[in-house]
Amino acid sequence: MKRSFINKSVYLAMALAFLPAIARAAEWRIDPSFDFRAGYNDNIRLSVQNEVSSAEAGFSPRASFSRNTEISGLAGIVDLDFRRYEESSDLDENNARFELDGYRNLERGRLSLNLAYINDTTLNTQLEATGITLGRVDRQRYTAAPGWSYFFSPRNRLDLRYTFNDVSYSNVGLVPYIDYRVNAGQASLVSVLNEQITASATLSHSASTNDNDVDSSNTGLNVGVEYRFSKTLTASLSAGARYTKTDFTRNTSIPILDGNVFVGAIPLSQDISNSDWGYTYNVSFKRKGLRGDIELSASQNISNDINGQPIEVLQL
């Protein structure tokens, strides 16, 4: 069985690198909040027959924090969500999200680090990301994403980013969810042409493997442009090509017959490789207001399905 590992000491060292500068700053900023809700549902499972009614309650404590200096910054979120159903305890949820973002400015660049943990069900963020889920299963996702930016000049820079995701499921039952890991990297060249136009070119590659030894990869090249009509209205467009490949082993057997009598089988393994080309795009319009933002977007990209394999996702 193939597995991917990350060196946790590397990310710990990078995280500690932000702390000396942060320690010289002033005070932390912490914004706590909570939400409590209760209600009654006369058909909790949306059934045509044998309807089940249930009282329900939810409690969601949340806190965000940040601290900045002239050369560094740190921000994080702690978000919990507990849901209880009196007559359908199998629908109870204990969701949690922890996220930490840090950065440190260098003489001609910037180091960044994102660490995140999400504990939810596949009907939450998994359904939102791909639009596909086979059932309600508990899911845990760990993310580590260091980055580095280098400024050739005030208008031109290089962005490098690596992302590791580890996704595991619990209480799977008969639903065919498979734990998987994804390693992804991307390099972007960004150029500010003038006060209104910013152009970019991005090369990306991701490789995933799951516990069924299915290995997949996706390589893409995109070019994009962002146009600022005003201080409050921005439009962006990016498009490119991608190449996706999946390798796996198909295990079958050849039956051995003595006349019409089955006497045994010969195992047979066959290596299968599938690949295809395609295109990706992303179009968006964003308007900033005094009390909120409005964004309209359409995109077609490659994402990872419930087993870590690449799928094409269209989002509006």
PDB file of C-alpha atoms in Angstrom:
ATOM      1  CA  MET A   1       0.000   0.000   0.000  1.00  0.00           C
ATOM      2  CA  LYS A   2       1.438   3.346  -1.007  1.00  0.00           C
ATOM      3  CA  ARG A   3       1.361   6.287   1.356  1.00  0.00           C
ATOM      4  CA  SER A   4       2.595   9.853   1.336  1.00  0.00           C
ATOM      5  CA  PHE A   5       4.098  11.539   4.371  1.00  0.00           C
ATOM      6  CA  ILE A   6       5.104  15.082   5.220  1.00  0.00           C
ATOM      7  CA  ASN A   7       7.880  16.118   7.521  1.00  0.00           C
ATOM      8  CA  LYS A   8       5.962  17.782  10.342  1.00  0.00           C
ATOM      9  CA  SER A   9       9.172  19.237  11.779  1.00  0.00           C
ATOM     10  CA  VAL A  10       9.578  21.360   8.650  1.00  0.00           C
ATOM     11  CA  TYR A  11       6.188  23.007   9.110  1.00  0.00           C
ATOM     12  CA  LEU A  12       6.773  23.388  12.843  1.00  0.00           C
ATOM     13  CA  ALA A  13      10.057  25.156  12.156  1.00  0.00           C
ATOM     14  CA  MET A  14       8.381  27.470   9.647  1.00  0.00           C
ATOM     15  CA  ALA A  15       5.611  28.248  12.121  1.00  0.00           C
ATOM     16  CA  LEU A  16       8.145  29.049  14.848  1.00  0.00           C
ATOM     17  CA  ALA A  17       9.996  31.342  12.448  1.00  0.00           C
ATOM     18  CA  PHE A  18       7.043  33.738  12.562  1.00  0.00           C
ATOM     19  CA  LEU A  19       6.928  33.947  16.349  1.00  0.00           C
ATOM     20  CA  PRO A  20       9.949  36.165  17.187  1.00  0.00           C
ATOM     21  CA  ALA A  21       8.655  39.017  15.052  1.00  0.00           C
ATOM     22  CA  ILE A  22       5.101  38.556  16.313  1.00  0.00           C
ATOM     23  CA  ALA A  23       6.274  38.642  19.924  1.00  0.00           C
ATOM     24  CA  ARG A  24       7.483  42.236  19.401  1.00  0.00           C
ATOM     25  CA  ALA A  25       4.004  43.385  18.376  1.00  0.00           C
ATOM     26  CA  ALA A  26       1.338  44.965  20.544  1.00  0.00           C
ATOM     27  CA  GLU A  27      -1.831  43.198  21.655  1.00  0.00           C
ATOM     28  CA  TRP A  28      -3.715  40.279  20.205  1.00  0.00           C
ATOM     29  CA  ARG A  29      -7.098  40.937  18.647  1.00  0.00           C
ATOM     30  CA  ILE A  30      -9.734  38.336  19.492  1.00  0.00           C
ATOM     31  CA  ASP A  31     -13.348  38.403  18.270  1.00  0.00           C
ATOM     32  CA  PRO A  32     -15.506  35.698  19.897  1.00  0.00           C
ATOM     33  CA  SER A  33     -19.122  34.989  18.982  1.00  0.00           C
ATOM     34  CA  PHE A  34     -21.725  32.276  19.363  1.00  0.00           C
ATOM     35  CA  ASP A  35     -25.042  31.299  17.851  1.00  0.00           C
ATOM     36  CA  PHE A  36     -27.820  29.223  19.415  1.00  0.00           C
ATOM     37  CA  ARG A  37     -30.850  27.982  17.532  1.00  0.00           C
ATOM     38  CA  ALA A  38     -33.714  25.594  18.266  1.00  0.00           C
ATOM     39  CA  GLY A  39     -36.673  24.351  16.286  1.00  0.00           C
ATOM     40  CA  TYR A  40     -39.017  21.536  15.375  1.00  0.00           C
ATOM     41  CA  ASN A  41     -39.062  19.550  12.123  1.00  0.00           C
ATOM     42  CA  ASP A  42     -42.167  17.501  11.272  1.00  0.00           C
ATOM     43  CA  ASN A  43     -40.331  15.412   8.634  1.00  0.00           C
ATOM     44  CA  ILE A  44     -36.650  15.350   9.508  1.00  0.00           C
ATOM     45  CA  ARG A  45     -35.744  12.759   6.835  1.00  0.00           C
ATOM     46  CA  LEU A  46     -37.960  14.203   4.069  1.00  0.00           C
ATOM     47  CA  SER A  47     -39.728  10.848   3.742  1.00  0.00           C
ATOM     48  CA  VAL A  48     -42.942  10.222   1.820  1.00  0.00           C
ATOM     49  CA  GLN A  49     -43.944   7.450   4.240  1.00  0.00           C
ATOM     50  CA  ASN A  50     -43.077   6.788   7.890  1.00  0.00           C
ATOM     51  CA  GLU A  51     -42.360  10.434   8.559  1.00  0.00           C
ATOM     52  CA  VAL A  52     -40.182  11.160  11.600  1.00  0.00           C
ATOM     53  CA  SER A  53     -40.651  14.422  13.494  1.00  0.00           C
ATOM     54  CA  SER A  54     -38.013  15.734  15.870  1.00  0.00           C
ATOM     55  CA  ALA A  55     -37.034  18.712  17.964  1.00  0.00           C
ATOM     56  CA  GLU A  56     -33.615  20.048  17.022  1.00  0.00           C
ATOM     57  CA  ALA A  57     -31.038  22.395  18.509  1.00  0.00           C
ATOM     58  CA  GLY A  58     -27.722  23.845  17.432  1.00  0.00           C
ATOM     59  CA  PHE A  59     -24.902  25.693  19.166  1.00  0.00           C
ATOM     60  CA  SER A  60     -22.016  27.330  17.283  1.00  0.00           C
ATOM     61  CA  PRO A  61     -19.220  29.041  19.233  1.00  0.00           C
ATOM     62  CA  ARG A  62     -16.642  30.830  17.099  1.00  0.00           C
ATOM     63  CA  ALA A  63     -13.565  32.976  17.576  1.00  0.00           C
ATOM     64  CA  SER A  64     -11.158  34.728  15.231  1.00  0.00           C
ATOM     65  CA  PHE A  65      -7.847  36.221  16.283  1.00  0.00           C
ATOM     66  CA  SER A  66      -5.004  38.147  14.677  1.00  0.00           C
ATOM     67  CA  ARG A  67      -1.780  39.940  15.446  1.00  0.00           C
ATOM     68  CA  ASN A  68       0.390  41.991  13.112  1.00  0.00           C
ATOM     69  CA  THR A  69       3.727  43.748  13.116  1.00  0.00           C
ATOM     70  CA  GLU A  70       5.470  45.779  10.451  1.00  0.00           C
ATOM     71  CA  ILE A  71       7.006  42.646   8.908  1.00  0.00           C
ATOM     72  CA  SER A  72       4.809  39.734   9.978  1.00  0.00           C
ATOM     73  CA  GLY A  73       1.308  38.674  10.820  1.00  0.00           C
ATOM     74  CA  LEU A  74      -0.692  35.833  12.284  1.00  0.00           C
ATOM     75  CA  ALA A  75      -4.429  35.147  12.045  1.00  0.00           C
ATOM     76  CA  GLY A  76      -6.613  32.210  12.947  1.00  0.00           C
ATOM     77  CA  ILE A  77     -10.152  30.892  13.247  1.00  0.00           C
ATOM     78  CA  VAL A  78     -11.718  28.442  15.680  1.00  0.00           C
ATOM     79  CA  ASP A  79     -15.198  27.463  14.502  1.00  0.00           C
ATOM     80  CA  LEU A  80     -17.344  24.797  16.212  1.00  0.00           C
ATOM     81  CA  ASP A  81     -20.842  23.650  15.288  1.00  0.00           C
ATOM     82  CA  PHE A  82     -22.882  21.181  17.357  1.00  0.00           C
ATOM     83  CA  ARG A  83     -26.275  19.904  16.177  1.00  0.00           C
ATOM     84  CA  ARG A  84     -28.650  17.613  18.060  1.00  0.00           C
ATOM     85  CA  TYR A  85     -31.887  15.884  16.966  1.00  0.00           C
ATOM     86  CA  GLU A  86     -34.117  14.422  19.677  1.00  0.00           C
ATOM     87  CA  GLU A  87     -35.661  11.584  17.630  1.00  0.00           C
ATOM     88  CA  SER A  88     -32.826  11.032  15.123  1.00  0.00           C
ATOM     89  CA  SER A  89     -29.570  10.944  17.032  1.00  0.00           C
ATOM     90  CA  ASP A  90     -27.790   9.387  14.034  1.00  0.00           C
ATOM     91  CA  LEU A  91     -28.045  12.828  12.392  1.00  0.00           C
ATOM     92  CA  ASP A  92     -26.190  14.559  15.246  1.00  0.00           C
ATOM     93  CA  GLU A  93     -23.127  16.525  14.164  1.00  0.00           C
ATOM     94  CA  ASN A  94     -19.946  17.686  15.897  1.00  0.00           C
ATOM     95  CA  ASN A  95     -18.254  19.891  13.311  1.00  0.00           C
ATOM     96  CA  ALA A  96     -15.009  21.763  13.899  1.00  0.00           C
ATOM     97  CA  ARG A  97     -12.708  23.979  11.862  1.00  0.00           C
ATOM     98  CA  PHE A  98      -9.329  25.302  12.962  1.00  0.00           C
ATOM     99  CA  GLU A  99      -7.240  27.472  10.657  1.00  0.00           C
ATOM    100  CA  LEU A 100      -3.968  29.349  11.127  1.00  0.00           C
ATOM    101  CA  ASP A 101      -2.377  31.744   8.611  1.00  0.00           C
ATOM    102  CA  GLY A 102       0.992  33.392   9.080  1.00  0.00           C
ATOM    103  CA  TYR A 103       3.365  35.446   6.983  1.00  0.00           C
ATOM    104  CA  ARG A 104       6.709  37.167   7.284  1.00  0.00           C
ATOM    105  CA  ASN A 105       8.048  39.771   4.899  1.00  0.00           C
ATOM    106  CA  LEU A 106      11.606  39.451   3.662  1.00  0.00           C
ATOM    107  CA  GLU A 107      13.807  42.018   1.942  1.00  0.00           C
ATOM    108  CA  ARG A 108      12.444  41.137  -1.508  1.00  0.00           C
ATOM    109  CA  GLY A 109       9.830  38.533  -0.758  1.00  0.00           C
ATOM    110  CA  ARG A 110       7.415  36.951   1.669  1.00  0.00           C
ATOM    111  CA  LEU A 111       7.099  33.604   3.448  1.00  0.00           C
ATOM    112  CA  SER A 112       3.621  32.299   4.242  1.00  0.00           C
ATOM    113  CA  LEU A 113       2.126  29.270   5.941  1.00  0.00           C
ATOM    114  CA  ASN A 114      -1.421  27.945   6.201  1.00  0.00           C
ATOM    115  CA  LEU A 115      -2.384  25.133   8.587  1.00  0.00           C
ATOM    116  CA  ALA A 116      -5.949  23.849   8.797  1.00  0.00           C
ATOM    117  CA  TYR A 117      -8.041  21.047  10.275  1.00  0.00           C
ATOM    118  CA  ILE A 118     -11.670  20.347   9.387  1.00  0.00           C
ATOM    119  CA  ASN A 119     -13.906  17.763  11.039  1.00  0.00           C
ATOM    120  CA  ASP A 120     -17.337  17.592   9.438  1.00  0.00           C
ATOM    121  CA  THR A 121     -19.501  15.291   7.340  1.00  0.00           C
ATOM    122  CA  THR A 122     -19.450  14.700   3.599  1.00  0.00           C
ATOM    123  CA  LEU A 123     -22.731  16.622   3.353  1.00  0.00           C
ATOM    124  CA  ASN A 124     -20.894  19.815   4.356  1.00  0.00           C
ATOM    125  CA  THR A 125     -17.657  20.940   2.698  1.00  0.00           C
ATOM    126  CA  GLN A 126     -17.285  17.837   0.493  1.00  0.00           C
ATOM    127  CA  LEU A 127     -20.673  18.433  -1.132  1.00  0.00           C
ATOM    128  CA  GLU A 128     -19.940  22.147  -1.480  1.00  0.00           C
ATOM    129  CA  ALA A 129     -16.574  21.544  -3.196  1.00  0.00           C
ATOM    130  CA  THR A 130     -17.573  18.836  -5.699  1.00  0.00           C
ATOM    131  CA  GLY A 131     -21.379  18.567  -5.726  1.00  0.00           C
ATOM    132  CA  ILE A 132     -20.993  14.790  -5.303  1.00  0.00           C
ATOM    133  CA  THR A 133     -21.501  12.679  -2.195  1.00  0.00           C
ATOM    134  CA  LEU A 134     -22.708   9.098  -1.803  1.00  0.00           C
ATOM    135  CA  GLY A 135     -23.941   9.408   1.748  1.00  0.00           C
ATOM    136  CA  ARG A 136     -23.438  11.064   5.096  1.00  0.00           C
ATOM    137  CA  VAL A 137     -20.076  10.043   6.558  1.00  0.00           C
ATOM    138  CA  ASP A 138     -17.802  11.732   9.099  1.00  0.00           C
ATOM    139  CA  ARG A 139     -14.706  13.235   7.487  1.00  0.00           C
ATOM    140  CA  GLN A 140     -11.427  14.700   8.751  1.00  0.00           C
ATOM    141  CA  ARG A 141      -9.104  16.805   6.595  1.00  0.00           C
ATOM    142  CA  TYR A 142      -5.627  18.092   7.485  1.00  0.00           C
ATOM    143  CA  THR A 143      -3.967  20.782   5.363  1.00  0.00           C
ATOM    144  CA  ALA A 144      -0.463  22.250   5.354  1.00  0.00           C
ATOM    145  CA  ALA A 145       0.438  24.857   2.736  1.00  0.00           C
ATOM    146  CA  PRO A 146       3.719  26.809   2.837  1.00  0.00           C
ATOM    147  CA  GLY A 147       4.377  29.504   0.249  1.00  0.00           C
ATOM    148  CA  TRP A 148       7.077  31.904  -0.912  1.00  0.00           C
ATOM    149  CA  SER A 149       6.866  35.056  -3.017  1.00  0.00           C
ATOM    150  CA  TYR A 150       9.831  36.824  -4.597  1.00  0.00           C
ATOM    151  CA  PHE A 151       9.588  40.351  -6.012  1.00  0.00           C
ATOM    152  CA  PHE A 152      11.781  40.979  -9.046  1.00  0.00           C
ATOM    153  CA  SER A 153      10.523  44.567  -9.042  1.00  0.00           C
ATOM    154  CA  PRO A 154       7.602  46.464  -7.496  1.00  0.00           C
ATOM    155  CA  ARG A 155       5.407  45.274 -10.406  1.00  0.00           C
ATOM    156  CA  ASN A 156       6.659  41.718 -11.027  1.00  0.00           C
ATOM    157  CA  ARG A 157       6.825  38.745  -8.713  1.00  0.00           C
ATOM    158  CA  LEU A 158       7.091  34.949  -8.548  1.00  0.00           C
ATOM    159  CA  ASP A 159       4.712  32.980  -6.297  1.00  0.00           C
ATOM    160  CA  LEU A 160       5.516  29.405  -5.239  1.00  0.00           C
ATOM    161  CA  ARG A 161       3.122  27.301  -3.164  1.00  0.00           C
ATOM    162  CA  TYR A 162       2.970  23.698  -1.968  1.00  0.00           C
ATOM    163  CA  THR A 163      -0.164  22.121  -0.470  1.00  0.00           C
ATOM    164  CA  PHE A 164      -0.579  18.799   1.324  1.00  0.00           C
ATOM    165  CA  ASN A 165      -4.036  17.389   2.130  1.00  0.00           C
ATOM    166  CA  ASP A 166      -4.783  14.244   4.114  1.00  0.00           C
ATOM    167  CA  VAL A 167      -8.439  13.143   4.097  1.00  0.00           C
ATOM    168  CA  SER A 168      -9.819  10.276   6.167  1.00  0.00           C
ATOM    169  CA  TYR A 169     -13.322   8.962   6.851  1.00  0.00           C
ATOM    170  CA  SER A 170     -14.903   7.252   9.844  1.00  0.00           C
ATOM    171  CA  ASN A 171     -18.171   5.345  10.327  1.00  0.00           C
ATOM    172  CA  VAL A 172     -18.106   4.479   6.635  1.00  0.00           C
ATOM    173  CA  GLY A 173     -20.363   1.408   6.792  1.00  0.00           C
ATOM    174  CA  LEU A 174     -21.401   0.312   3.298  1.00  0.00           C
ATOM    175  CA  VAL A 175     -20.553   3.648   1.638  1.00  0.00           C
ATOM    176  CA  PRO A 176     -17.398   3.225  -0.515  1.00  0.00           C
ATOM    177  CA  TYR A 177     -15.316   6.132   0.813  1.00  0.00           C
ATOM    178  CA  ILE A 178     -11.534   5.687   0.597  1.00  0.00           C
ATOM    179  CA  ASP A 179      -8.918   7.643   2.575  1.00  0.00           C
ATOM    180  CA  TYR A 180      -6.565   9.615   0.344  1.00  0.00           C
ATOM    181  CA  ARG A 181      -3.686  12.104   0.265  1.00  0.00           C
ATOM    182  CA  VAL A 182      -2.889  14.892  -2.198  1.00  0.00           C
ATOM    183  CA  ASN A 183       0.397  16.688  -2.854  1.00  0.00           C
ATOM    184  CA  ALA A 184       0.070  19.800  -5.018  1.00  0.00           C
ATOM    185  CA  GLY A 185       2.362  22.593  -6.119  1.00  0.00           C
ATOM    186  CA  GLN A 186       2.065  25.653  -8.284  1.00  0.00           C
ATOM    187  CA  ALA A 187       4.288  28.415  -9.626  1.00  0.00           C
ATOM    188  CA  SER A 188       2.879  31.744 -10.813  1.00  0.00           C
ATOM    189  CA  LEU A 189       4.392  34.748 -12.538  1.00  0.00           C
ATOM    190  CA  VAL A 190       2.419  37.914 -11.798  1.00  0.00           C
ATOM    191  CA  SER A 191       2.930  41.247 -13.525  1.00  0.00           C
ATOM    192  CA  VAL A 192       1.155  44.524 -12.779  1.00  0.00           C
ATOM    193  CA  LEU A 193       1.002  46.139 -16.220  1.00  0.00           C
ATOM    194  CA  ASN A 194      -0.626  49.365 -15.046  1.00  0.00           C
ATOM    195  CA  GLU A 195      -3.019  50.622 -12.398  1.00  0.00           C
ATOM    196  CA  GLN A 196      -5.906  48.736 -13.996  1.00  0.00           C
ATOM    197  CA  ILE A 197      -4.472  45.536 -15.502  1.00  0.00           C
ATOM    198  CA  THR A 198      -2.670  42.629 -13.810  1.00  0.00           C
ATOM    199  CA  ALA A 199      -1.558  39.601 -15.860  1.00  0.00           C
ATOM    200  CA  SER A 200      -0.484  36.163 -14.617  1.00  0.00           C
ATOM    201  CA  ALA A 201       0.678  32.750 -15.817  1.00  0.00           C
ATOM    202  CA  THR A 202       0.400  29.671 -13.574  1.00  0.00           C
ATOM    203  CA  LEU A 203       1.877  26.182 -13.877  1.00  0.00           C
ATOM    204  CA  SER A 204       0.380  23.629 -11.473  1.00  0.00           C
ATOM    205  CA  HIS A 205       0.751  19.922 -10.724  1.00  0.00           C
ATOM    206  CA  SER A 206      -1.002  17.664  -8.222  1.00  0.00           C
ATOM    207  CA  ALA A 207      -0.586  13.987  -7.368  1.00  0.00           C
ATOM    208  CA  SER A 208      -3.007  11.936  -5.276  1.00  0.00           C
ATOM    209  CA  THR A 209      -3.035   8.393  -3.952  1.00  0.00           C
ATOM    210  CA  ASN A 210      -5.664   6.504  -1.961  1.00  0.00           C
ATOM    211  CA  ASP A 211      -5.756   3.369   0.168  1.00  0.00           C
ATOM    212  CA  ASN A 212      -6.835   1.293  -2.845  1.00  0.00           C
ATOM    213  CA  ASP A 213      -3.527   2.151  -4.562  1.00  0.00           C
ATOM    214  CA  VAL A 214      -5.165   4.345  -7.185  1.00  0.00           C
ATOM    215  CA  ASP A 215      -2.649   7.016  -8.237  1.00  0.00           C
ATOM    216  CA  SER A 216      -3.766  10.136 -10.100  1.00  0.00           C
ATOM    217  CA  SER A 217      -2.090  13.284 -11.337  1.00  0.00           C
ATOM    218  CA  ASN A 218      -3.135  16.521 -12.975  1.00  0.00           C
ATOM    219  CA  THR A 219      -0.932  19.111 -14.682  1.00  0.00           C
ATOM    220  CA  GLY A 220      -2.255  22.463 -15.836  1.00  0.00           C
ATOM    221  CA  LEU A 221      -1.099  25.712 -17.420  1.00  0.00           C
ATOM    222  CA  ASN A 222      -3.264  28.825 -17.110  1.00  0.00           C
ATOM    223  CA  VAL A 223      -2.947  32.448 -18.139  1.00  0.00           C
ATOM    224  CA  GLY A 224      -5.136  35.153 -16.695  1.00  0.00           C
ATOM    225  CA  VAL A 225      -5.832  38.853 -16.527  1.00  0.00           C
ATOM    226  CA  GLU A 226      -7.535  41.031 -13.928  1.00  0.00           C
ATOM    227  CA  TYR A 227      -9.051  44.379 -14.885  1.00  0.00           C
ATOM    228  CA  ARG A 228      -9.967  46.992 -12.305  1.00  0.00           C
ATOM    229  CA  PHE A 229     -12.763  49.218 -13.614  1.00  0.00           C
ATOM    230  CA  SER A 230     -12.816  51.260 -10.417  1.00  0.00           C
ATOM    231  CA  LYS A 231     -11.938  51.001  -6.743  1.00  0.00           C
ATOM    232  CA  THR A 232     -15.066  48.914  -6.181  1.00  0.00           C
ATOM    233  CA  LEU A 233     -15.519  46.896  -9.406  1.00  0.00           C
ATOM    234  CA  THR A 234     -13.080  44.220 -10.611  1.00  0.00           C
ATOM    235  CA  ALA A 235     -13.296  41.556 -13.333  1.00  0.00           C
ATOM    236  CA  SER A 236     -10.944  38.611 -13.868  1.00  0.00           C
ATOM    237  CA  LEU A 237     -10.548  35.941 -16.529  1.00  0.00           C
ATOM    238  CA  SER A 238      -8.199  32.955 -16.674  1.00  0.00           C
ATOM    239  CA  ALA A 239      -8.102  29.970 -19.010  1.00  0.00           C
ATOM    240  CA  GLY A 240      -5.763  27.139 -19.869  1.00  0.00           C
ATOM    241  CA  ALA A 241      -5.196  23.470 -20.606  1.00  0.00           C
ATOM    242  CA  ARG A 242      -4.805  20.465 -18.315  1.00  0.00           C
ATOM    243  CA  TYR A 243      -3.592  16.861 -18.607  1.00  0.00           C
ATOM    244  CA  THR A 244      -5.025  14.277 -16.211  1.00  0.00           C
ATOM    245  CA  LYS A 245      -3.837  10.704 -15.663  1.00  0.00           C
ATOM    246  CA  THR A 246      -5.002   7.833 -13.439  1.00  0.00           C
ATOM    247  CA  ASP A 247      -3.143   4.552 -12.790  1.00  0.00           C
ATOM    248  CA  PHE A 248      -4.532   1.552 -10.933  1.00  0.00           C
ATOM    249  CA  THR A 249      -4.357  -2.230 -10.814  1.00  0.00           C
ATOM    250  CA  ARG A 250      -7.380  -4.358 -11.702  1.00  0.00           C
ATOM    251  CA  ASN A 251      -7.406  -7.708  -9.907  1.00  0.00           C
ATOM    252  CA  THR A 252      -9.467 -10.438 -11.546  1.00  0.00           C
ATOM    253  CA  SER A 253      -9.332 -14.224 -11.815  1.00  0.00           C
ATOM    254  CA  ILE A 254      -9.604 -16.818 -14.565  1.00  0.00           C
ATOM    255  CA  PRO A 255     -11.847 -19.751 -13.607  1.00  0.00           C
ATOM    256  CA  ILE A 256     -10.565 -23.322 -14.013  1.00  0.00           C
ATOM    257  CA  LEU A 257     -13.213 -25.828 -15.090  1.00  0.00           C
ATOM    258  CA  ASP A 258     -13.157 -29.614 -15.244  1.00  0.00           C
ATOM    259  CA  GLY A 259     -15.960 -30.119 -17.682  1.00  0.00           C
ATOM    260  CA  ASN A 260     -18.758 -28.127 -16.125  1.00  0.00           C
ATOM    261  CA  VAL A 261     -17.276 -28.309 -12.628  1.00  0.00           C
ATOM    262  CA  PHE A 262     -15.450 -25.315 -11.138  1.00  0.00           C
ATOM    263  CA  VAL A 263     -12.202 -26.519  -9.567  1.00  0.00           C
ATOM    264  CA  GLY A 264     -10.316 -23.268  -8.934  1.00  0.00           C
ATOM    265  CA  ALA A 265      -9.181 -19.919 -10.260  1.00  0.00           C
ATOM    266  CA  ILE A 266      -5.980 -18.296 -11.441  1.00  0.00           C
ATOM    267  CA  PRO A 267      -5.480 -14.744 -10.082  1.00  0.00           C
ATOM    268  CA  LEU A 268      -4.768 -12.113 -12.712  1.00  0.00           C
ATOM    269  CA  SER A 269      -3.541  -8.560 -12.172  1.00  0.00           C
ATOM    270  CA  GLN A 270      -3.717  -5.959 -14.899  1.00  0.00           C
ATOM    271  CA  ASP A 271      -2.225  -2.460 -14.728  1.00  0.00           C
ATOM    272  CA  ILE A 272      -4.634   0.137 -16.147  1.00  0.00           C
ATOM    273  CA  SER A 273      -3.721   3.681 -17.158  1.00  0.00           C
ATOM    274  CA  ASN A 274      -6.277   6.290 -18.274  1.00  0.00           C
ATOM    275  CA  SER A 275      -5.472   9.830 -19.379  1.00  0.00           C
ATOM    276  CA  ASP A 276      -7.125  12.755 -21.125  1.00  0.00           C
ATOM    277  CA  TRP A 277      -6.677  16.399 -22.049  1.00  0.00           C
ATOM    278  CA  GLY A 278      -9.099  19.188 -21.249  1.00  0.00           C
ATOM    279  CA  TYR A 279      -9.438  22.876 -20.505  1.00  0.00           C
ATOM    280  CA  THR A 280     -10.082  24.995 -17.439  1.00  0.00           C
ATOM    281  CA  TYR A 281     -11.371  28.521 -16.979  1.00  0.00           C
ATOM    282  CA  ASN A 282     -12.460  30.968 -14.321  1.00  0.00           C
ATOM    283  CA  VAL A 283     -14.506  34.140 -14.876  1.00  0.00           C
ATOM    284  CA  SER A 284     -15.551  36.450 -12.057  1.00  0.00           C
ATOM    285  CA  PHE A 285     -16.943  39.907 -11.376  1.00  0.00           C
ATOM    286  CA  LYS A 286     -16.672  41.431  -7.907  1.00  0.00           C
ATOM    287  CA  ARG A 287     -18.262  44.587  -6.551  1.00  0.00           C
ATOM    288  CA  LYS A 288     -17.265  45.961  -3.153  1.00  0.00           C
ATOM    289  CA  GLY A 289     -19.780  47.928  -1.128  1.00  0.00           C
ATOM    290  CA  LEU A 290     -19.869  49.761   2.161  1.00  0.00           C
ATOM    291  CA  ARG A 291     -21.715  46.929   3.903  1.00  0.00           C
ATOM    292  CA  GLY A 292     -20.733  43.900   1.851  1.00  0.00           C
ATOM    293  CA  ASP A 293     -19.428  42.459  -1.392  1.00  0.00           C
ATOM    294  CA  ILE A 294     -21.196  40.929  -4.396  1.00  0.00           C
ATOM    295  CA  GLU A 295     -19.411  38.359  -6.548  1.00  0.00           C
ATOM    296  CA  LEU A 296     -20.547  36.491  -9.671  1.00  0.00           C
ATOM    297  CA  SER A 297     -18.321  33.703 -10.956  1.00  0.00           C
ATOM    298  CA  ALA A 298     -18.223  30.698 -13.274  1.00  0.00           C
ATOM    299  CA  SER A 299     -15.437  28.127 -13.411  1.00  0.00           C
ATOM    300  CA  GLN A 300     -14.462  24.714 -14.694  1.00  0.00           C
ATOM    301  CA  ASN A 301     -11.580  23.092 -12.846  1.00  0.00           C
ATOM    302  CA  ILE A 302     -10.220  19.768 -11.654  1.00  0.00           C
ATOM    303  CA  SER A 303     -10.993  18.783  -8.065  1.00  0.00           C
ATOM    304  CA  ASN A 304     -10.683  15.590  -6.008  1.00  0.00           C
ATOM    305  CA  ASP A 305     -13.706  13.368  -5.496  1.00  0.00           C
ATOM    306  CA  ILE A 306     -14.554  11.411  -2.347  1.00  0.00           C
ATOM    307  CA  ASN A 307     -11.716   8.939  -3.028  1.00  0.00           C
ATOM    308  CA  GLY A 308      -9.095  11.480  -4.069  1.00  0.00           C
ATOM    309  CA  GLN A 309      -9.442  10.864  -7.800  1.00  0.00           C
ATOM    310  CA  PRO A 310      -9.599  13.895 -10.137  1.00  0.00           C
ATOM    311  CA  ILE A 311     -12.994  14.973 -11.449  1.00  0.00           C
ATOM    312  CA  GLU A 312     -14.038  17.932 -13.576  1.00  0.00           C
ATOM    313  CA  VAL A 313     -16.196  20.366 -11.600  1.00  0.00           C
ATOM    314  CA  LEU A 314     -18.318  23.145 -13.106  1.00  0.00           C
ATOM    315  CA  GLN A 315     -19.346  25.830 -10.613  1.00  0.00           C
ATOM    316  CA  LEU A 316     -21.619  28.849 -11.002  1.00  0.00           C
TER     317      LEU A 316
END
